[in-house]
Tab-separated table of C-alpha atoms in Angstrom:
chain	number	residue	atom	x	y	z
A	1	PHE	CA	108.936	117.236	68.824
A	2	PHE	CA	107.606	114.732	71.324
A	3	VAL	CA	105.681	117.515	73.223
A	4	THR	CA	104.128	118.595	70.108
A	5	GLU	CA	103.216	115.081	68.770
A	6	VAL	CA	101.576	113.883	71.933
A	7	PHE	CA	99.675	117.120	72.326
A	8	GLN	CA	98.115	116.976	68.838
A	9	HIS	CA	97.566	113.422	69.013
A	10	LEU	CA	95.601	113.800	72.594
A	11	SER	CA	93.611	116.712	70.979
A	12	GLU	CA	92.704	114.969	68.239
A	13	GLU	CA	91.475	111.791	70.224
A	14	GLY	CA	89.439	114.461	72.392
A	15	VAL	CA	90.841	113.293	75.668
A	16	LEU	CA	92.253	116.919	76.656
A	17	PHE	CA	89.352	119.097	76.664
A	18	ASP	CA	85.652	118.918	77.382
A	19	ASP	CA	82.624	120.325	75.665
A	20	ASP	CA	83.263	123.781	77.012
A	21	GLY	CA	86.793	123.811	76.271
A	22	GLU	CA	87.988	123.129	79.838
A	23	TRP	CA	90.762	120.719	80.734
A	24	LYS	CA	89.622	117.145	81.559
A	25	SER	CA	90.812	115.818	85.050
A	26	GLU	CA	90.454	112.141	84.514
A	27	LEU	CA	93.311	111.835	82.121
A	28	ASP	CA	94.957	108.368	82.601
A	29	VAL	CA	98.505	108.308	81.267
A	30	GLU	CA	98.770	104.480	81.232
A	31	ALA	CA	95.823	103.915	79.287
A	32	LEU	CA	96.715	106.349	76.454
A	33	ASP	CA	97.854	105.380	72.822
A	34	VAL	CA	101.281	106.646	71.754
A	35	PRO	CA	101.224	108.767	68.508
A	36	GLU	CA	102.551	107.350	65.583
A	37	GLY	CA	105.190	109.617	65.008
A	38	VAL	CA	106.806	109.206	68.473
A	39	ARG	CA	106.353	105.264	68.241
A	40	LEU	CA	108.134	105.473	65.111
A	41	VAL	CA	111.322	107.462	66.781
A	42	ILE	CA	111.228	105.154	69.830
A	43	GLY	CA	111.129	102.089	67.854
A	44	ARG	CA	113.982	103.222	65.816
A	45	ARG	CA	116.011	103.510	69.135
A	46	LEU	CA	114.846	99.972	70.211
A	47	GLU	CA	116.034	98.633	66.794
A	48	ARG	CA	119.645	99.675	67.529
A	49	LEU	CA	119.599	97.587	70.614
A	50	GLY	CA	120.569	93.938	70.716
A	51	GLU	CA	118.180	91.075	69.820
A	52	GLU	CA	117.333	90.259	73.380
A	53	THR	CA	117.219	93.684	74.786
A	54	PRO	CA	113.622	94.615	73.306
A	55	LYS	CA	112.202	91.327	74.477
A	56	VAL	CA	113.232	91.766	78.038
A	57	LEU	CA	112.149	95.534	78.213
A	58	THR	CA	108.720	94.408	76.460
A	59	LEU	CA	108.307	91.911	79.658
A	60	ALA	CA	109.372	94.704	81.712
A	61	ALA	CA	106.881	97.027	80.593
A	62	VAL	CA	104.169	94.705	81.659
A	63	PHE	CA	105.287	95.390	85.274
A	64	GLY	CA	104.646	98.923	85.086
A	65	ARG	CA	106.648	102.286	84.993
A	66	ARG	CA	109.019	100.480	87.822
A	67	PHE	CA	110.002	97.117	88.156
A	68	GLU	CA	112.308	94.757	90.420
A	69	VAL	CA	115.152	92.867	88.717
A	70	ARG	CA	114.915	89.926	91.039
A	71	VAL	CA	111.016	89.504	90.014
A	72	LEU	CA	111.975	90.133	86.569
A	73	GLU	CA	114.418	87.461	86.601
A	74	ALA	CA	112.092	84.939	88.284
A	75	VAL	CA	109.556	85.167	85.336
A	76	GLU	CA	109.474	81.575	83.762
A	77	GLY	CA	111.916	81.292	80.735
A	78	GLN	CA	114.224	84.405	81.726
A	79	ASP	CA	117.950	83.706	81.890
A	80	SER	CA	119.406	86.110	84.921
A	81	ASP	CA	122.613	86.953	82.985
A	82	VAL	CA	120.607	87.583	79.950
A	83	VAL	CA	118.314	90.006	82.021
A	84	LEU	CA	121.204	91.946	83.567
A	85	ASP	CA	123.158	92.288	80.143
A	86	THR	CA	119.934	93.849	78.334
A	87	LEU	CA	119.337	96.148	81.467
A	88	ASP	CA	122.884	97.328	81.099
A	89	GLU	CA	122.630	97.958	77.492
A	90	ALA	CA	119.156	99.915	77.936
A	91	ILE	CA	120.441	102.091	80.532
A	92	ALA	CA	123.598	103.016	78.273
A	93	ALA	CA	120.704	104.036	75.711
A	94	GLY	CA	118.870	106.142	78.101
A	95	LEU	CA	115.853	104.043	77.871
A	96	VAL	CA	115.899	102.858	81.597
A	97	THR	CA	117.232	104.560	84.664
A	98	SER	CA	118.333	102.377	87.921
A	99	ILE	CA	117.125	103.542	91.396
A	100	THR	CA	118.207	101.976	94.937
A	101	VAL	CA	115.343	101.239	97.402
A	102	GLY	CA	117.114	100.005	100.621
A	103	ARG	CA	119.227	97.336	99.871
A	104	GLU	CA	117.272	96.312	96.551
A	105	ALA	CA	118.001	97.405	93.074
A	106	ARG	CA	115.003	98.537	91.158
A	107	TYR	CA	114.439	100.111	87.691
A	108	GLU	CA	112.162	102.290	85.697
A	109	PHE	CA	111.488	103.426	82.285
A	110	ALA	CA	112.798	106.954	81.303
A	111	HIS	CA	109.627	107.791	80.184
A	112	GLU	CA	106.017	106.317	80.026
A	113	LEU	CA	105.916	106.877	76.241
A	114	ILE	CA	108.813	104.155	75.941
A	115	ARG	CA	106.993	101.818	77.864
A	116	GLN	CA	103.880	102.395	76.275
A	117	THR	CA	105.585	101.890	72.919
A	118	LEU	CA	106.719	98.578	74.039
A	119	LEU	CA	103.164	97.403	74.966
A	120	ALA	CA	101.966	98.540	71.640
A	121	THR	CA	103.845	95.479	70.301
A	122	LEU	CA	101.857	92.888	72.109
A	123	SER	CA	98.629	91.650	71.291
A	124	LEU	CA	95.795	91.508	74.016
A	125	PRO	CA	96.262	87.551	74.550
A	126	ARG	CA	99.754	87.556	74.656
A	127	ARG	CA	99.684	90.705	76.922
A	128	GLN	CA	97.187	88.661	79.348
A	129	ARG	CA	99.699	85.779	79.333
A	130	LEU	CA	102.688	87.922	80.192
A	131	HIS	CA	100.640	89.466	83.222
A	132	LEU	CA	99.976	85.831	84.270
A	133	ARG	CA	103.650	84.972	84.194
A	134	VAL	CA	104.390	88.373	86.244
A	135	ALA	CA	101.956	87.551	89.136
A	136	ASN	CA	103.280	83.960	89.214
A	137	ALA	CA	106.887	85.428	89.775
A	138	PHE	CA	105.740	87.769	92.524
A	139	GLU	CA	104.396	84.746	94.181
A	140	LYS	CA	107.642	82.723	93.717
A	141	VAL	CA	109.925	85.587	94.895
A	142	TYR	CA	108.012	86.463	97.923
A	143	ALA	CA	106.659	82.996	98.712
A	144	ALA	CA	105.118	83.046	102.343
A	145	ARG	CA	105.162	86.737	102.419
A	146	ALA	CA	103.186	86.978	99.015
A	147	ASP	CA	100.016	88.532	100.829
A	148	GLU	CA	102.598	91.575	101.392
A	149	ARG	CA	102.450	92.143	97.837
A	150	ALA	CA	98.903	91.244	97.122
A	151	ALA	CA	98.056	94.364	95.363
A	152	ASP	CA	101.131	93.517	92.534
A	153	VAL	CA	99.740	89.983	92.292
A	154	ALA	CA	96.112	91.019	92.258
A	155	ARG	CA	96.592	93.752	89.719
A	156	HIS	CA	98.547	91.352	87.430
A	157	LEU	CA	96.102	88.582	87.702
A	158	TYR	CA	93.109	90.759	86.904
A	159	GLN	CA	94.936	92.027	83.655
A	160	ALA	CA	95.505	88.481	83.009
A	161	GLY	CA	91.863	88.084	82.121
A	162	THR	CA	90.802	84.631	81.246
A	163	ALA	CA	94.414	83.335	81.322
A	164	ALA	CA	94.205	83.594	84.990
A	165	GLU	CA	92.169	81.483	87.403
A	166	PRO	CA	89.267	83.622	88.708
A	167	THR	CA	89.144	82.416	92.264
A	168	LYS	CA	92.903	82.947	92.896
A	169	THR	CA	92.383	86.607	91.158
A	170	ILE	CA	89.581	87.219	93.698
A	171	HIS	CA	91.505	85.978	96.787
A	172	TYR	CA	94.449	88.401	95.927
A	173	LEU	CA	91.982	91.002	95.044
A	174	ARG	CA	90.303	90.636	98.535
A	175	LYS	CA	93.917	90.377	100.309
A	176	ALA	CA	94.781	93.610	98.632
A	177	ALA	CA	91.653	95.493	99.800
A	178	GLU	CA	92.062	94.365	103.228
A	179	ARG	CA	95.519	95.678	103.394
A	180	ALA	CA	94.474	98.907	101.869
A	181	LEU	CA	91.749	99.294	104.449
A	182	ALA	CA	94.135	98.649	107.224
A	183	ALA	CA	96.231	101.473	105.744
A	184	ALA	CA	93.299	103.934	105.453
A	185	GLY	CA	93.669	103.591	101.744
A	186	SER	CA	89.873	103.562	101.110
A	187	ASP	CA	89.961	104.562	97.549
A	188	GLU	CA	92.592	101.806	96.449
A	189	ALA	CA	90.463	99.307	98.455
A	190	LEU	CA	87.298	100.183	96.469
A	191	ARG	CA	88.977	99.760	93.257
A	192	PHE	CA	90.143	96.150	94.210
A	193	LEU	CA	86.580	95.435	95.567
A	194	ASN	CA	84.931	96.464	92.477
A	195	MET	CA	87.217	94.533	90.563
A	196	SER	CA	86.551	91.185	92.800
A	197	LEU	CA	82.636	91.714	92.634
A	198	SER	CA	82.688	91.851	88.820
A	199	LEU	CA	84.510	88.596	88.810
A	200	LEU	CA	82.255	87.011	91.379
A	201	GLU	CA	79.189	87.561	89.341
A	202	ASP	CA	80.241	84.368	87.053
A	203	GLU	CA	81.258	82.458	89.908
A	204	PRO	CA	78.935	79.656	91.881
A	205	GLY	CA	78.734	79.745	95.605
A	206	ASP	CA	76.207	80.260	98.332
A	207	GLY	CA	76.905	84.104	98.484
A	208	SER	CA	79.031	84.042	101.684
A	209	GLU	CA	82.111	85.356	99.621
A	210	LYS	CA	79.940	88.119	97.908
A	211	ALA	CA	78.674	89.062	101.367
A	212	ASP	CA	82.428	89.548	102.632
A	213	LEU	CA	83.206	91.327	99.702
A	214	LEU	CA	80.171	93.670	99.938
A	215	SER	CA	80.933	94.172	103.479
A	216	LEU	CA	84.441	95.357	102.873
A	217	ARG	CA	83.229	97.644	100.062
A	218	GLY	CA	80.715	99.389	102.625
A	219	LEU	CA	83.868	99.878	104.872
A	220	ALA	CA	85.579	101.443	102.034
A	221	HIS	CA	82.645	103.815	100.993
A	222	ARG	CA	82.466	104.598	104.865
A	223	GLY	CA	86.006	105.785	104.792
A	224	LEU	CA	85.416	108.229	101.795
A	225	GLY	CA	82.304	109.678	103.502
A	226	ARG	CA	79.829	107.784	100.987
A	227	LEU	CA	77.328	106.805	103.423
A	228	GLN	CA	74.371	105.983	101.163
A	229	ASP	CA	76.841	103.659	99.312
A	230	THR	CA	77.880	102.195	102.791
A	231	GLU	CA	74.236	101.342	103.700
A	232	VAL	CA	73.329	99.714	100.426
A	233	ASP	CA	76.510	97.473	100.761
A	234	LEU	CA	76.000	96.710	104.523
A	235	ARG	CA	72.368	95.819	103.944
A	236	GLY	CA	73.265	93.572	101.131
A	237	ALA	CA	75.816	91.919	103.268
A	238	LEU	CA	73.368	91.562	106.179
A	239	VAL	CA	70.957	89.562	103.980
A	240	LEU	CA	73.465	87.104	102.671
A	241	TYR	CA	74.935	86.446	105.943
A	242	GLU	CA	71.729	85.660	107.338
A	243	GLU	CA	70.903	83.197	104.714
A	244	ALA	CA	74.280	81.588	105.153
A	245	GLN	CA	73.452	81.690	108.964
A	246	ARG	CA	76.821	83.111	109.580
A	247	TRP	CA	76.170	84.910	112.869
A	248	ASP	CA	79.428	86.429	113.722
A	249	GLU	CA	79.646	88.060	110.564
A	250	LEU	CA	76.222	89.088	110.567
A	251	ALA	CA	76.708	90.591	114.113
A	252	ARG	CA	79.794	92.505	113.063
A	253	ILE	CA	78.088	93.998	109.895
A	254	ALA	CA	75.126	94.703	112.195
A	255	SER	CA	77.201	96.852	114.387
A	256	ASP	CA	78.559	98.874	111.522
A	257	LEU	CA	75.213	99.402	110.120
A	258	THR	CA	73.865	100.279	113.482
A	259	TYR	CA	76.252	103.147	113.745
A	260	LEU	CA	75.378	104.517	110.243
A	261	LEU	CA	71.861	104.590	111.185
A	262	ILE	CA	71.886	106.062	114.545
A	263	TYR	CA	73.872	109.021	113.038
A	264	GLU	CA	71.163	109.598	110.611
A	265	GLY	CA	68.461	109.147	113.422
A	266	ARG	CA	67.381	106.097	112.421
A	267	SER	CA	67.552	103.869	115.543
A	268	THR	CA	64.131	102.117	115.096
A	269	ASP	CA	65.425	100.839	111.525
A	270	ALA	CA	68.605	99.451	113.465
A	271	MET	CA	66.610	97.863	116.104
A	272	GLN	CA	64.489	95.752	113.630
A	273	PHE	CA	67.305	93.893	112.278
A	274	LEU	CA	69.038	93.562	115.605
A	275	GLU	CA	66.130	92.062	117.458
A	276	ARG	CA	65.524	89.573	114.544
A	277	GLY	CA	69.322	88.552	114.944
A	278	LEU	CA	69.150	87.993	118.503
A	279	GLU	CA	65.971	85.721	117.943
A	280	ARG	CA	68.400	83.425	115.688
A	281	ALA	CA	71.978	83.797	117.395
A	282	GLY	CA	71.382	81.722	120.583
A	283	GLY	CA	73.607	80.966	123.433
A	284	ASP	CA	76.647	82.906	125.230
A	285	SER	CA	78.201	83.601	121.812
A	286	SER	CA	80.048	86.533	120.443
A	287	ALA	CA	77.396	86.987	118.102
A	288	ARG	CA	74.852	87.500	120.737
A	289	CYS	CA	77.193	89.958	122.539
A	290	ARG	CA	77.765	92.130	119.808
A	291	LEU	CA	74.052	92.150	118.800
A	292	LEU	CA	73.117	93.069	122.228
A	293	SER	CA	75.733	95.744	122.406
A	294	SER	CA	74.353	97.099	119.193
A	295	LEU	CA	70.939	96.780	120.236
A	296	GLY	CA	71.831	98.932	123.473
A	297	LEU	CA	73.309	101.627	121.358
A	298	ALA	CA	69.931	101.645	119.466
A	299	VAL	CA	67.652	101.497	122.217
A	300	THR	CA	69.718	104.543	123.851
A	301	THR	CA	69.317	106.835	120.828
A	302	ALA	CA	65.356	105.795	120.724
A	303	GLY	CA	65.507	107.235	124.378
A	304	ASP	CA	64.492	104.107	126.554
A	305	MET	CA	67.231	104.405	129.086
A	306	ARG	CA	66.062	101.405	131.433
A	307	ARG	CA	66.204	99.091	128.542
A	308	ALA	CA	69.469	100.521	127.349
A	309	ARG	CA	71.089	100.207	130.761
A	310	GLU	CA	69.944	96.543	131.299
A	311	THR	CA	71.217	95.585	127.710
A	312	PHE	CA	74.532	97.069	128.207
A	313	GLU	CA	75.137	95.339	131.643
A	314	GLU	CA	74.315	92.098	129.842
A	315	ALA	CA	76.482	92.629	126.934
A	316	VAL	CA	79.561	93.878	128.847
A	317	ALA	CA	79.113	90.831	131.429
A	318	LEU	CA	79.031	88.424	128.508
A	319	ALA	CA	82.168	89.795	126.654
A	320	ARG	CA	84.053	89.597	130.023
A	321	ARG	CA	83.030	86.032	130.485
A	322	LEU	CA	83.996	85.141	126.849
A	323	GLU	CA	87.332	86.752	127.549
A	324	ASP	CA	87.470	88.333	123.980
A	325	ARG	CA	89.332	91.657	124.212
A	326	ARG	CA	88.281	92.889	120.941
A	327	LEU	CA	84.607	92.226	121.785
A	328	LEU	CA	84.822	93.821	125.181
A	329	GLY	CA	86.233	96.753	123.474
A	330	ASP	CA	83.706	97.117	121.101
A	331	THR	CA	80.989	96.757	123.644
A	332	LEU	CA	82.634	99.539	125.768
A	333	ARG	CA	82.716	101.492	122.864
A	334	ASP	CA	79.077	101.241	122.222
A	335	ALA	CA	78.132	101.996	125.860
A	336	LEU	CA	79.894	105.250	125.679
A	337	TYR	CA	76.642	106.600	124.129
A	338	TYR	CA	74.815	105.417	126.925
A	339	HIS	CA	76.727	107.109	129.549
A	340	PHE	CA	76.885	110.228	127.677
A	341	ASP	CA	73.216	110.383	126.990
A	342	VAL	CA	72.529	110.052	130.777
A	343	PHE	CA	75.055	112.624	131.199
A	344	ARG	CA	77.342	110.344	133.592
A	345	SER	CA	80.937	111.620	132.899
A	346	ASP	CA	82.568	109.664	135.480
A	347	ASP	CA	81.257	106.339	133.884
A	348	LEU	CA	82.020	107.783	130.378
A	349	VAL	CA	85.667	108.434	131.160
A	350	ARG	CA	86.011	105.028	132.827
A	351	ALA	CA	84.399	103.132	130.087
A	352	GLY	CA	86.086	105.222	127.516
A	353	GLU	CA	89.699	104.922	128.805
A	354	GLU	CA	89.430	101.082	129.044
A	355	ALA	CA	88.095	100.837	125.607
A	356	ILE	CA	90.834	103.256	124.251
A	357	ALA	CA	93.554	101.052	125.712
A	358	LEU	CA	91.947	97.775	124.277
A	359	HIS	CA	91.691	99.257	120.824
A	360	ARG	CA	95.095	100.649	120.944
A	361	GLU	CA	96.608	97.363	121.927
A	362	LEU	CA	94.782	95.798	119.113
A	363	GLY	CA	95.451	98.230	116.350
A	364	ALA	CA	91.690	98.817	115.690
A	365	SER	CA	92.090	102.435	114.065
A	366	TRP	CA	88.481	103.120	113.508
A	367	GLU	CA	87.122	102.037	116.758
A	368	LEU	CA	90.117	103.727	118.645
A	369	SER	CA	89.223	107.075	116.643
A	370	ASN	CA	85.304	106.568	118.067
A	371	CYS	CA	86.316	105.910	121.448
A	372	MET	CA	88.942	108.881	121.688
A	373	ALA	CA	86.035	111.132	120.378
A	374	MET	CA	83.378	110.072	123.008
A	375	THR	CA	85.842	109.949	125.821
A	376	ARG	CA	86.991	113.648	125.354
A	377	ILE	CA	83.176	114.438	126.279
A	378	GLY	CA	83.804	112.774	129.461
A	379	TRP	CA	86.939	114.429	130.197
A	380	LEU	CA	85.375	117.820	129.170
A	381	GLY	CA	82.562	117.107	131.537
A	382	SER	CA	84.831	116.244	134.436
A	383	GLY	CA	87.236	119.187	133.909
A	384	GLN	CA	90.166	117.082	132.838
A	385	PHE	CA	91.339	119.551	130.398
A	386	ASP	CA	94.779	118.222	130.420
A	387	LYS	CA	93.527	115.032	128.730
A	388	ILE	CA	91.609	116.852	126.076
A	389	ASP	CA	94.387	118.939	125.170
A	390	GLY	CA	97.137	116.114	125.018
A	391	SER	CA	94.651	113.930	122.571
A	392	ALA	CA	93.525	116.665	120.350
A	393	GLU	CA	96.300	116.502	117.655
A	394	LYS	CA	96.393	112.500	117.633
A	395	LEU	CA	92.563	112.317	117.297
A	396	MET	CA	92.418	114.846	114.589
A	397	THR	CA	95.118	113.165	112.650
A	398	LEU	CA	93.570	109.790	113.205
A	399	SER	CA	89.884	110.517	112.393
A	400	THR	CA	90.827	112.292	109.309
A	401	ARG	CA	93.312	109.428	108.028
A	402	GLN	CA	90.457	107.035	108.584
A	403	GLY	CA	87.673	109.391	107.073
A	404	ASP	CA	85.733	109.028	110.285
A	405	LEU	CA	83.202	112.047	109.845
A	406	GLY	CA	81.431	111.089	113.224
A	407	ALA	CA	84.869	111.410	115.142
A	408	GLN	CA	85.638	114.539	113.394
A	409	MET	CA	82.426	116.371	114.171
A	410	ILE	CA	82.461	115.185	118.058
A	411	PHE	CA	86.168	116.563	118.098
A	412	ALA	CA	84.759	119.913	116.949
A	413	MET	CA	81.774	119.782	119.304
A	414	VAL	CA	84.282	119.119	122.263
A	415	GLN	CA	86.883	121.442	120.959
A	416	ALA	CA	84.683	124.530	120.860
A	417	PRO	CA	83.922	124.794	124.361
A	418	ARG	CA	87.510	123.931	125.459
A	419	GLU	CA	88.676	127.051	123.222
A	420	ALA	CA	85.920	129.039	125.009
A	421	ALA	CA	87.260	128.270	128.236
A	422	ARG	CA	90.702	129.583	127.187
A	423	GLY	CA	88.777	132.850	126.263
A	424	ASP	CA	89.489	132.160	122.474
A	425	LEU	CA	85.892	132.929	121.143
A	426	ASP	CA	87.012	132.949	117.519
A	427	ALA	CA	88.433	129.551	117.717
A	428	TYR	CA	85.176	128.433	119.814
A	429	GLU	CA	82.966	129.868	116.658
A	430	ALA	CA	85.305	128.143	114.279
A	431	PHE	CA	84.786	124.659	115.853
A	432	ILE	CA	81.105	124.948	116.268
A	433	GLN	CA	80.779	125.940	112.601
A	434	ARG	CA	83.065	123.107	111.911
A	435	SER	CA	80.739	120.654	113.602
A	436	VAL	CA	77.881	122.298	111.606
A	437	ASP	CA	79.449	121.769	108.486
A	438	LEU	CA	80.407	118.029	109.013
A	439	ALA	CA	76.735	117.530	110.175
A	440	LEU	CA	75.457	118.807	106.797
A	441	ALA	CA	78.233	117.206	104.581
A	442	ALA	CA	76.830	113.794	105.929
A	443	ASP	CA	73.173	114.684	106.073
A	444	TRP	CA	72.981	113.943	109.779
A	445	PRO	CA	69.930	115.381	111.906
A	446	TRP	CA	72.339	117.049	114.190
A	447	SER	CA	71.303	120.772	113.865
A	448	PRO	CA	69.419	120.741	117.306
A	449	TRP	CA	72.608	119.563	118.903
A	450	ASN	CA	74.804	122.096	117.263
A	451	LEU	CA	72.532	124.958	118.241
A	452	GLY	CA	71.987	123.544	121.719
A	453	SER	CA	75.654	123.401	122.286
A	454	ASN	CA	76.150	126.798	120.886
A	455	ALA	CA	73.429	128.185	123.090
A	456	PHE	CA	74.730	126.884	126.083
A	457	ALA	CA	78.056	128.423	125.310
A	458	HIS	CA	76.431	131.568	125.120
A	459	VAL	CA	74.693	131.196	128.638
A	460	PHE	CA	78.129	130.392	130.195
A	461	LEU	CA	79.483	133.559	128.566
A	462	GLY	CA	76.707	135.750	129.799
A	463	ARG	CA	74.774	136.183	126.405
A	464	ALA	CA	71.393	135.555	127.576
A	465	GLU	CA	69.602	136.953	124.430
A	466	ASP	CA	72.051	135.258	121.878
A	467	ALA	CA	71.327	132.015	123.786
A	468	LYS	CA	67.575	132.387	123.589
A	469	GLN	CA	67.695	133.166	119.815
A	470	LEU	CA	69.570	129.723	119.371
A	471	PHE	CA	67.186	127.898	121.727
A	472	ASP	CA	64.160	129.046	119.906
A	473	ARG	CA	65.825	127.998	116.307
A	474	ALA	CA	66.365	124.768	117.570
A	475	GLU	CA	62.960	123.993	119.114
A	476	PRO	CA	61.135	123.531	115.586
A	477	GLU	CA	64.029	121.231	114.341
A	478	ARG	CA	63.452	118.808	117.093
A	479	GLY	CA	61.651	115.462	116.110
A	480	SER	CA	61.645	111.695	116.929
A	481	GLY	CA	64.870	109.701	116.542
A	482	GLU	CA	67.462	112.541	117.221
A	483	PRO	CA	70.809	111.090	118.489
A	484	PHE	CA	72.348	111.257	121.655
A	485	GLY	CA	70.220	113.254	124.037
A	486	THR	CA	69.737	116.429	121.518
A	487	GLU	CA	66.019	116.316	122.420
A	488	ARG	CA	66.670	116.924	126.103
A	489	MET	CA	69.249	119.353	125.479
A	490	THR	CA	67.242	121.479	123.089
A	491	ALA	CA	64.411	121.270	125.378
């Protein structure tokens, strides 16, 4: 009966099939109405319960499919004994089941239809007030550890609508997004950040908070491989930070934006805002150090090696004087591209291994992924195959979890000649193709580099004619602003 009623209801509502008769993929179970026939049946079951049980279950339905008894008990106005009695009755009636998570007892509704039926009895204003009470209960129960449950608090505050204080809602949405990003949950972070930015539109301020949220959303887009959206958000944050004269934050975002642009062969664009930032960020500051480091990276890809060397020497020296380990790790990471571009494997390995140790110590996953990818090039150039083999699984897992397309591409580019050295030409071809596919997916101008790498491997394998054909293909595709020595390699 339930299956038939639900199917007919959803079909009549037009939420199951598209115009071509194909199944829709965006069905959200929690957003559905319960068919009237099903609601009546479940309603009759609820009527047979004690007077307090439907009230407590309705409050529990606001939590979601699962709920914690101690948070439910902490909601303002709830009597703990009554809550436990009603849950026992609901379990006996088959409406709720209990589960154990560690040492804590939790409950869940036996079916989403039951929860939706309970929610249907609430008007929107009453439901919003209950969400606010639930959010307050989470804060009360977890107290100093409330940030650990920021996602729960944020979700209920947002659903509380105007009943909740907007600044508090935005605070928890941001905390939830930051925790999601730290756990490589870019899609979840993006949802929280879109919510917070929608609320911020009506709040007064100097733009600093919006800049923070835009910068975080840019990183979420980056983790999902949405590079155009990443650039839009980071540029928006850059403008707002400059207006607010927040130089440390500006330098941090400028660094992220620089990487994005140089991978697209747009180092000149990066140099413009970096030089403007350096004009305004004075003294031996962390902002100046980070801007110098990013400028060295942009200048490297533009081909001015003397200026790049001098810029990195100044940046690394400043980072060491400031005794800032994160700053030093980031500066060394940027310098890896210079060491690679001038083909100095020993310098690349030395700087790379120091940067890896720093970022691993600091738990900076995205930066660690970058450093490991570039250092593997140095290991390849210096014949340290044991380190290449020992880092392969770790880097592949880390870069995939982070959504770091650049590190994944460099991994494939290094792994290809490593497989060729083993004599596994099938694996070699597969990794070369993987690097090409990633470059095309991100719309990066890496074709000459991929073709050049492929051609050199054919040279080493004694396939001179195949190599020449690849070099001939690469030559017309060379242009200005190609990243990381591709012009010299294809030449």
